[in-house]
mmCIF file of C-alpha atoms in Angstrom:
data_model
loop_
_atom_site.group_PDB
_atom_site.id
_atom_site.type_symbol
_atom_site.label_atom_id
_atom_site.label_comp_id
_atom_site.label_asym_id
_atom_site.label_seq_id
_atom_site.Cartn_x
_atom_site.Cartn_y
_atom_site.Cartn_z
ATOM 1 C CA ILE U 1 0.000 0.000 0.000
ATOM 2 C CA ASP U 2 2.811 2.414 0.883
ATOM 3 C CA CYS U 3 4.507 1.636 -2.435
ATOM 4 C CA MET U 4 1.317 2.370 -4.373
ATOM 5 C CA LYS U 5 0.889 5.614 -2.453
ATOM 6 C CA SER U 6 4.369 6.774 -3.403
ATOM 7 C CA LYS U 7 3.656 5.976 -7.073
ATOM 8 C CA ARG U 8 0.267 7.684 -6.939
ATOM 9 C CA ASP U 9 1.711 10.877 -5.477
ATOM 10 C CA LYS U 10 3.988 11.302 -8.476
ATOM 11 C CA PHE U 11 0.921 12.171 -10.559
ATOM 12 C CA LYS U 12 -1.280 15.222 -10.410
ATOM 13 C CA LYS U 13 -4.216 14.813 -8.048
ATOM 14 C CA ASP U 14 -7.447 13.652 -9.766
ATOM 15 C CA SER U 15 -5.566 12.814 -12.971
ATOM 16 C CA HIS U 16 -6.298 9.487 -14.682
ATOM 17 C CA GLN U 17 -3.173 7.777 -13.270
ATOM 18 C CA TRP U 18 -3.686 9.269 -9.794
ATOM 19 C CA THR U 19 -7.300 8.022 -9.731
ATOM 20 C CA LYS U 20 -6.213 4.586 -10.957
ATOM 21 C CA TYR U 21 -3.698 4.174 -8.136
ATOM 22 C CA ASN U 22 -6.112 5.622 -5.597
ATOM 23 C CA ARG U 23 -8.679 3.005 -6.565
ATOM 24 C CA LYS U 24 -6.104 0.224 -6.172
ATOM 25 C CA ILE U 25 -5.136 1.565 -2.752
ATOM 26 C CA ALA U 26 -8.775 1.545 -1.612
ATOM 27 C CA GLN U 27 -9.171 -2.048 -2.849
ATOM 28 C CA SER U 28 -6.015 -3.102 -1.006
ATOM 29 C CA TRP U 29 -7.249 -1.557 2.235
ATOM 30 C CA ARG U 30 -10.552 -3.445 1.953
ATOM 31 C CA LYS U 31 -8.689 -6.714 1.366
ATOM 32 C CA PHE U 32 -6.317 -5.942 4.240
ATOM 33 C CA ARG U 33 -9.191 -5.353 6.674
ATOM 34 C CA ALA U 34 -11.021 -8.512 5.536
ATOM 35 C CA ILE U 35 -7.898 -10.630 6.061
ATOM 36 C CA ASN U 36 -7.363 -9.117 9.496
ATOM 37 C CA GLN U 37 -10.913 -9.869 10.569
ATOM 38 C CA SER U 38 -10.535 -13.438 9.338
ATOM 39 C CA LEU U 39 -7.213 -13.779 11.167
ATOM 40 C CA ALA U 40 -8.671 -12.350 14.383
ATOM 41 C CA GLN U 41 -11.570 -14.817 14.208
ATOM 42 C CA LEU U 42 -9.250 -17.762 13.560
ATOM 43 C CA SER U 43 -6.801 -16.712 16.288
ATOM 44 C CA ALA U 44 -9.575 -16.444 18.874
ATOM 45 C CA ASN U 45 -11.023 -19.829 17.899
ATOM 46 C CA VAL U 46 -7.611 -21.521 18.102
ATOM 47 C CA ILE U 47 -6.695 -19.933 21.456
ATOM 48 C CA VAL U 48 -9.975 -20.906 23.097
ATOM 49 C CA LEU U 49 -9.906 -24.402 21.568
ATOM 50 C CA ILE U 50 -6.403 -25.036 22.913
ATOM 51 C CA ALA U 51 -7.568 -23.856 26.344
ATOM 52 C CA ARG U 52 -10.475 -26.302 26.187
ATOM 53 C CA ILE U 53 -8.261 -29.169 25.006
ATOM 54 C CA TYR U 54 -5.935 -28.693 27.982
ATOM 55 C CA GLY U 55 -8.767 -28.127 30.444
ATOM 56 C CA CYS U 56 -7.757 -24.565 31.277
ATOM 57 C CA ASP U 57 -10.077 -22.492 33.438
ATOM 58 C CA THR U 58 -8.308 -19.177 32.689
ATOM 59 C CA ILE U 59 -6.717 -17.469 29.677
ATOM 60 C CA HIS U 60 -4.114 -14.792 30.380
ATOM 61 C CA VAL U 61 -2.825 -12.373 27.752
ATOM 62 C CA GLU U 62 -0.039 -9.836 27.532
ATOM 63 C CA TYR U 63 -0.810 -6.125 27.802
ATOM 64 C CA LEU U 64 -1.384 -5.177 24.140
ATOM 65 C CA LYS U 65 0.288 -1.764 24.252
ATOM 66 C CA SER U 66 3.646 -3.417 24.871
ATOM 67 C CA LEU U 67 3.545 -4.820 21.340
ATOM 68 C CA LYS U 68 4.574 -2.107 18.934
ATOM 69 C CA SER U 69 4.925 -2.127 15.164
ATOM 70 C CA ARG U 70 7.208 0.685 14.042
ATOM 71 C CA ASN U 71 8.545 -0.218 10.606
ATOM 72 C CA LYS U 72 5.417 0.560 8.558
ATOM 73 C CA SER U 73 3.641 3.762 7.617
ATOM 74 C CA SER U 74 2.047 5.699 10.484
ATOM 75 C CA LYS U 75 -1.462 4.587 9.517
ATOM 76 C CA LEU U 76 -0.487 0.928 9.115
ATOM 77 C CA ASN U 77 1.424 0.979 12.405
ATOM 78 C CA TRP U 78 -1.659 2.400 14.112
ATOM 79 C CA ILE U 79 -3.905 -0.308 12.667
ATOM 80 C CA ILE U 80 -1.524 -3.110 13.697
ATOM 81 C CA ASN U 81 -0.951 -1.677 17.172
ATOM 82 C CA THR U 82 -4.613 -1.019 17.970
ATOM 83 C CA THR U 83 -7.444 -2.369 15.825
ATOM 84 C CA ILE U 84 -6.006 -5.790 14.846
ATOM 85 C CA ARG U 85 -4.772 -6.791 18.282
ATOM 86 C CA GLN U 86 -7.822 -5.316 19.956
ATOM 87 C CA ALA U 87 -10.050 -7.379 17.656
ATOM 88 C CA ILE U 88 -8.234 -10.568 18.688
ATOM 89 C CA TYR U 89 -8.464 -9.573 22.361
ATOM 90 C CA ASP U 90 -12.219 -8.847 22.127
ATOM 91 C CA LYS U 91 -12.995 -12.094 20.279
ATOM 92 C CA VAL U 92 -10.968 -14.226 22.708
ATOM 93 C CA GLU U 93 -12.720 -12.588 25.665
ATOM 94 C CA TYR U 94 -16.145 -13.185 24.112
ATOM 95 C CA LYS U 95 -15.493 -16.845 23.173
ATOM 96 C CA ALA U 96 -13.811 -17.607 26.496
ATOM 97 C CA ASN U 97 -16.844 -16.309 28.389
ATOM 98 C CA LEU U 98 -19.117 -18.508 26.268
ATOM 99 C CA HIS U 99 -17.229 -21.582 27.482
ATOM 100 C CA GLY U 100 -16.933 -20.498 31.102
ATOM 101 C CA ILE U 101 -13.232 -19.679 30.871
ATOM 102 C CA ARG U 102 -11.982 -16.721 32.906
ATOM 103 C CA PHE U 103 -10.310 -13.867 31.037
ATOM 104 C CA PRO U 104 -8.715 -11.481 33.589
ATOM 105 C CA ARG U 105 -6.984 -8.190 32.892
ATOM 106 C CA PRO U 106 -3.790 -8.342 30.774
ATOM 107 C CA LEU U 107 -0.388 -8.992 32.336
ATOM 108 C CA ASN U 108 2.453 -6.493 32.243
ATOM 109 C CA PRO U 109 5.246 -8.158 30.168
ATOM 110 C CA VAL U 110 8.073 -5.791 31.144
ATOM 111 C CA GLY U 111 11.230 -7.784 31.948
ATOM 112 C CA THR U 112 9.702 -11.213 31.333
ATOM 113 C CA SER U 113 12.146 -12.073 28.525
ATOM 114 C CA GLN U 114 15.175 -11.193 30.679
ATOM 115 C CA TYR U 115 14.933 -13.843 33.404
ATOM 116 C CA CYS U 116 15.444 -17.590 33.191
ATOM 117 C CA PRO U 117 12.148 -19.491 33.591
ATOM 118 C CA ARG U 118 14.077 -22.439 35.030
ATOM 119 C CA CYS U 119 16.273 -20.907 37.753
ATOM 120 C CA GLY U 120 15.164 -17.250 37.867
ATOM 121 C CA HIS U 121 18.635 -15.850 37.123
ATOM 122 C CA LYS U 122 18.930 -12.811 34.833
ATOM 123 C CA GLY U 123 20.206 -13.787 31.392
ATOM 124 C CA TYR U 124 21.155 -12.087 28.162
ATOM 125 C CA HIS U 125 20.102 -12.177 24.516
ATOM 126 C CA ILE U 126 21.970 -13.207 21.382
ATOM 127 C CA LEU U 127 21.000 -12.718 17.762
ATOM 128 C CA ALA U 128 19.996 -16.361 17.193
ATOM 129 C CA SER U 129 20.593 -19.894 18.454
ATOM 130 C CA ASN U 130 23.324 -20.280 15.832
ATOM 131 C CA ASN U 131 24.696 -16.734 16.217
ATOM 132 C CA PRO U 132 26.195 -16.096 19.692
ATOM 133 C CA LYS U 133 26.668 -12.352 19.228
ATOM 134 C CA LYS U 134 25.121 -10.531 22.184
ATOM 135 C CA ASP U 135 22.327 -8.126 21.315
ATOM 136 C CA LYS U 136 19.742 -6.686 23.716
ATOM 137 C CA HIS U 137 17.136 -6.989 20.953
ATOM 138 C CA GLY U 138 18.229 -10.493 19.949
ATOM 139 C CA GLY U 139 15.665 -13.237 19.561
ATOM 140 C CA TRP U 140 17.412 -15.935 21.631
ATOM 141 C CA PHE U 141 17.715 -16.026 25.443
ATOM 142 C CA VAL U 142 20.702 -17.520 27.285
ATOM 143 C CA CYS U 143 21.026 -18.106 31.042
ATOM 144 C CA PRO U 144 24.658 -17.908 32.220
ATOM 145 C CA LYS U 145 23.839 -19.724 35.471
ATOM 146 C CA CYS U 146 22.063 -22.945 34.440
ATOM 147 C CA ASN U 147 22.808 -22.765 30.662
ATOM 148 C CA PHE U 148 19.124 -22.834 29.782
ATOM 149 C CA ASN U 149 18.486 -21.240 26.371
ATOM 150 C CA ALA U 150 15.362 -20.758 24.287
ATOM 151 C CA ASP U 151 13.482 -18.410 22.001
ATOM 152 C CA ARG U 152 13.013 -15.002 23.615
ATOM 153 C CA ASP U 153 9.213 -15.043 23.147
ATOM 154 C CA TYR U 154 8.957 -18.541 24.642
ATOM 155 C CA VAL U 155 10.855 -17.379 27.730
ATOM 156 C CA ALA U 156 8.552 -14.360 28.056
ATOM 157 C CA CYS U 157 5.466 -16.599 27.796
ATOM 158 C CA CYS U 158 6.777 -18.931 30.525
ATOM 159 C CA ASN U 159 7.393 -16.004 32.838
ATOM 160 C CA LEU U 160 4.036 -14.426 32.024
ATOM 161 C CA ALA U 161 2.376 -17.690 33.054
ATOM 162 C CA ARG U 162 4.311 -17.576 36.315
ATOM 163 C CA LYS U 163 3.269 -13.954 36.867
ATOM 164 C CA ALA U 164 -0.336 -15.069 36.502
ATOM 165 C CA LEU U 165 0.256 -17.554 39.346
ATOM 166 C CA TYR U 166 2.132 -15.151 41.625
ATOM 167 C CA GLY U 167 0.108 -11.952 41.457
ATOM 168 C CA ASN U 168 1.561 -10.263 38.357
ATOM 169 C CA SER U 169 4.821 -9.542 40.192
ATOM 170 C CA LEU U 170 8.163 -9.959 38.438
ATOM 171 C CA ALA U 171 10.034 -9.851 41.752
ATOM 172 C CA LYS U 172 8.062 -12.847 43.037
ATOM 173 C CA ILE U 173 8.605 -15.066 40.003
ATOM 174 C CA ILE U 174 12.379 -14.562 40.049
ATOM 175 C CA SER U 175 12.565 -16.357 43.403
ATOM 176 C CA LYS U 176 10.152 -19.147 42.435
ATOM 177 C CA GLY U 177 11.121 -22.469 40.915
ATOM 178 C CA VAL U 178 9.273 -23.899 37.945
ATOM 179 C CA PHE U 179 7.252 -27.095 38.177
ATOM 180 C CA TYR U 180 6.867 -29.121 34.982
ATOM 181 C CA LYS U 181 4.346 -31.907 34.470
ATOM 182 C CA LYS U 182 5.781 -35.111 33.020
ATOM 183 C CA SER U 183 2.778 -35.580 30.723
ATOM 184 C CA PRO U 184 0.577 -32.978 29.031
ATOM 185 C CA ILE U 185 -2.904 -32.847 30.520
ATOM 186 C CA SER U 186 -4.467 -33.830 27.189
ATOM 187 C CA ASP U 187 -2.420 -37.081 27.085
ATOM 188 C CA LEU U 188 -3.853 -38.377 30.347
ATOM 189 C CA PRO U 189 -6.339 -41.266 29.821
ATOM 190 C CA SER U 190 -9.166 -39.398 31.565
ATOM 191 C CA ARG U 191 -9.028 -36.577 29.021
ATOM 192 C CA GLN U 192 -8.263 -38.374 25.756
ATOM 193 C CA SER U 193 -11.881 -39.042 24.805
ATOM 194 C CA GLN U 194 -12.946 -35.523 25.812
ATOM 195 C CA THR U 195 -10.338 -33.774 23.685
ATOM 196 C CA SER U 196 -10.308 -35.879 20.499
ATOM 197 C CA SER U 197 -13.208 -34.015 18.876
ATOM 198 C CA LEU U 198 -11.702 -30.653 19.870
ATOM 199 C CA ARG U 199 -8.364 -31.653 18.341
ATOM 200 C CA ILE U 200 -10.095 -32.588 15.082
ATOM 201 C CA LEU U 201 -11.871 -29.223 15.036
ATOM 202 C CA LEU U 202 -8.584 -27.433 15.740
ATOM 203 C CA GLN U 203 -6.881 -29.215 12.833
ATOM 204 C CA ARG U 204 -9.753 -28.317 10.506
ATOM 205 C CA LEU U 205 -9.458 -24.651 11.469
ATOM 206 C CA LEU U 206 -5.729 -24.597 10.797
ATOM 207 C CA ASN U 207 -6.036 -26.506 7.507
ATOM 208 C CA GLY U 208 -8.789 -24.159 6.355
ATOM 209 C CA TRP U 209 -6.608 -21.135 7.054
ATOM 210 C CA LYS U 210 -3.644 -22.630 5.164
ATOM 211 C CA LYS U 211 -5.806 -23.144 2.076
ATOM 212 C CA SER U 212 -7.136 -19.577 2.163
ATOM 213 C CA VAL U 213 -3.754 -17.820 2.158
#
């Protein structure tokens, strides 16, 4: 869209070429909004289905304003940072309530990607798992104490889950150990029959999305 705008602006306003590009831009915006609505609907369905498969009674989310898109045009950044994520948030809240799943206020994610979810020690970030160059914006987390390493977003999600358990306090989760179940809840015999139909529905949703893009 930004590329078409730059091409359009080279022509005199209301000229034939300017109008042609302006029409294409309007069409692209309509398609963009339709895709976003479809993605928001799919995302909400998948999130709530996964919660049901694993027998969750609560869904926690990260505070949306912490997620910022900055490398697009001002209008596109605004849409990504507000309307798209807000649509996902609203749909998840609505669908969760339909199934009796709690949806409390968002968690503050500040600092959650900086601490080891295994031992609580402060770590550092590198560019990638195969690139050990330190970078505060790097996508891979490394703990110098216990040598745990993982994707930065995965680490943040683990710590956000712990914040949900310990009152949304980063200071509390640093001192807490992590308890891991040996088997996923959905693999236990008592839940296999209950979750099979939900798993099939989840796979259909994901396959349908793959075919549409």
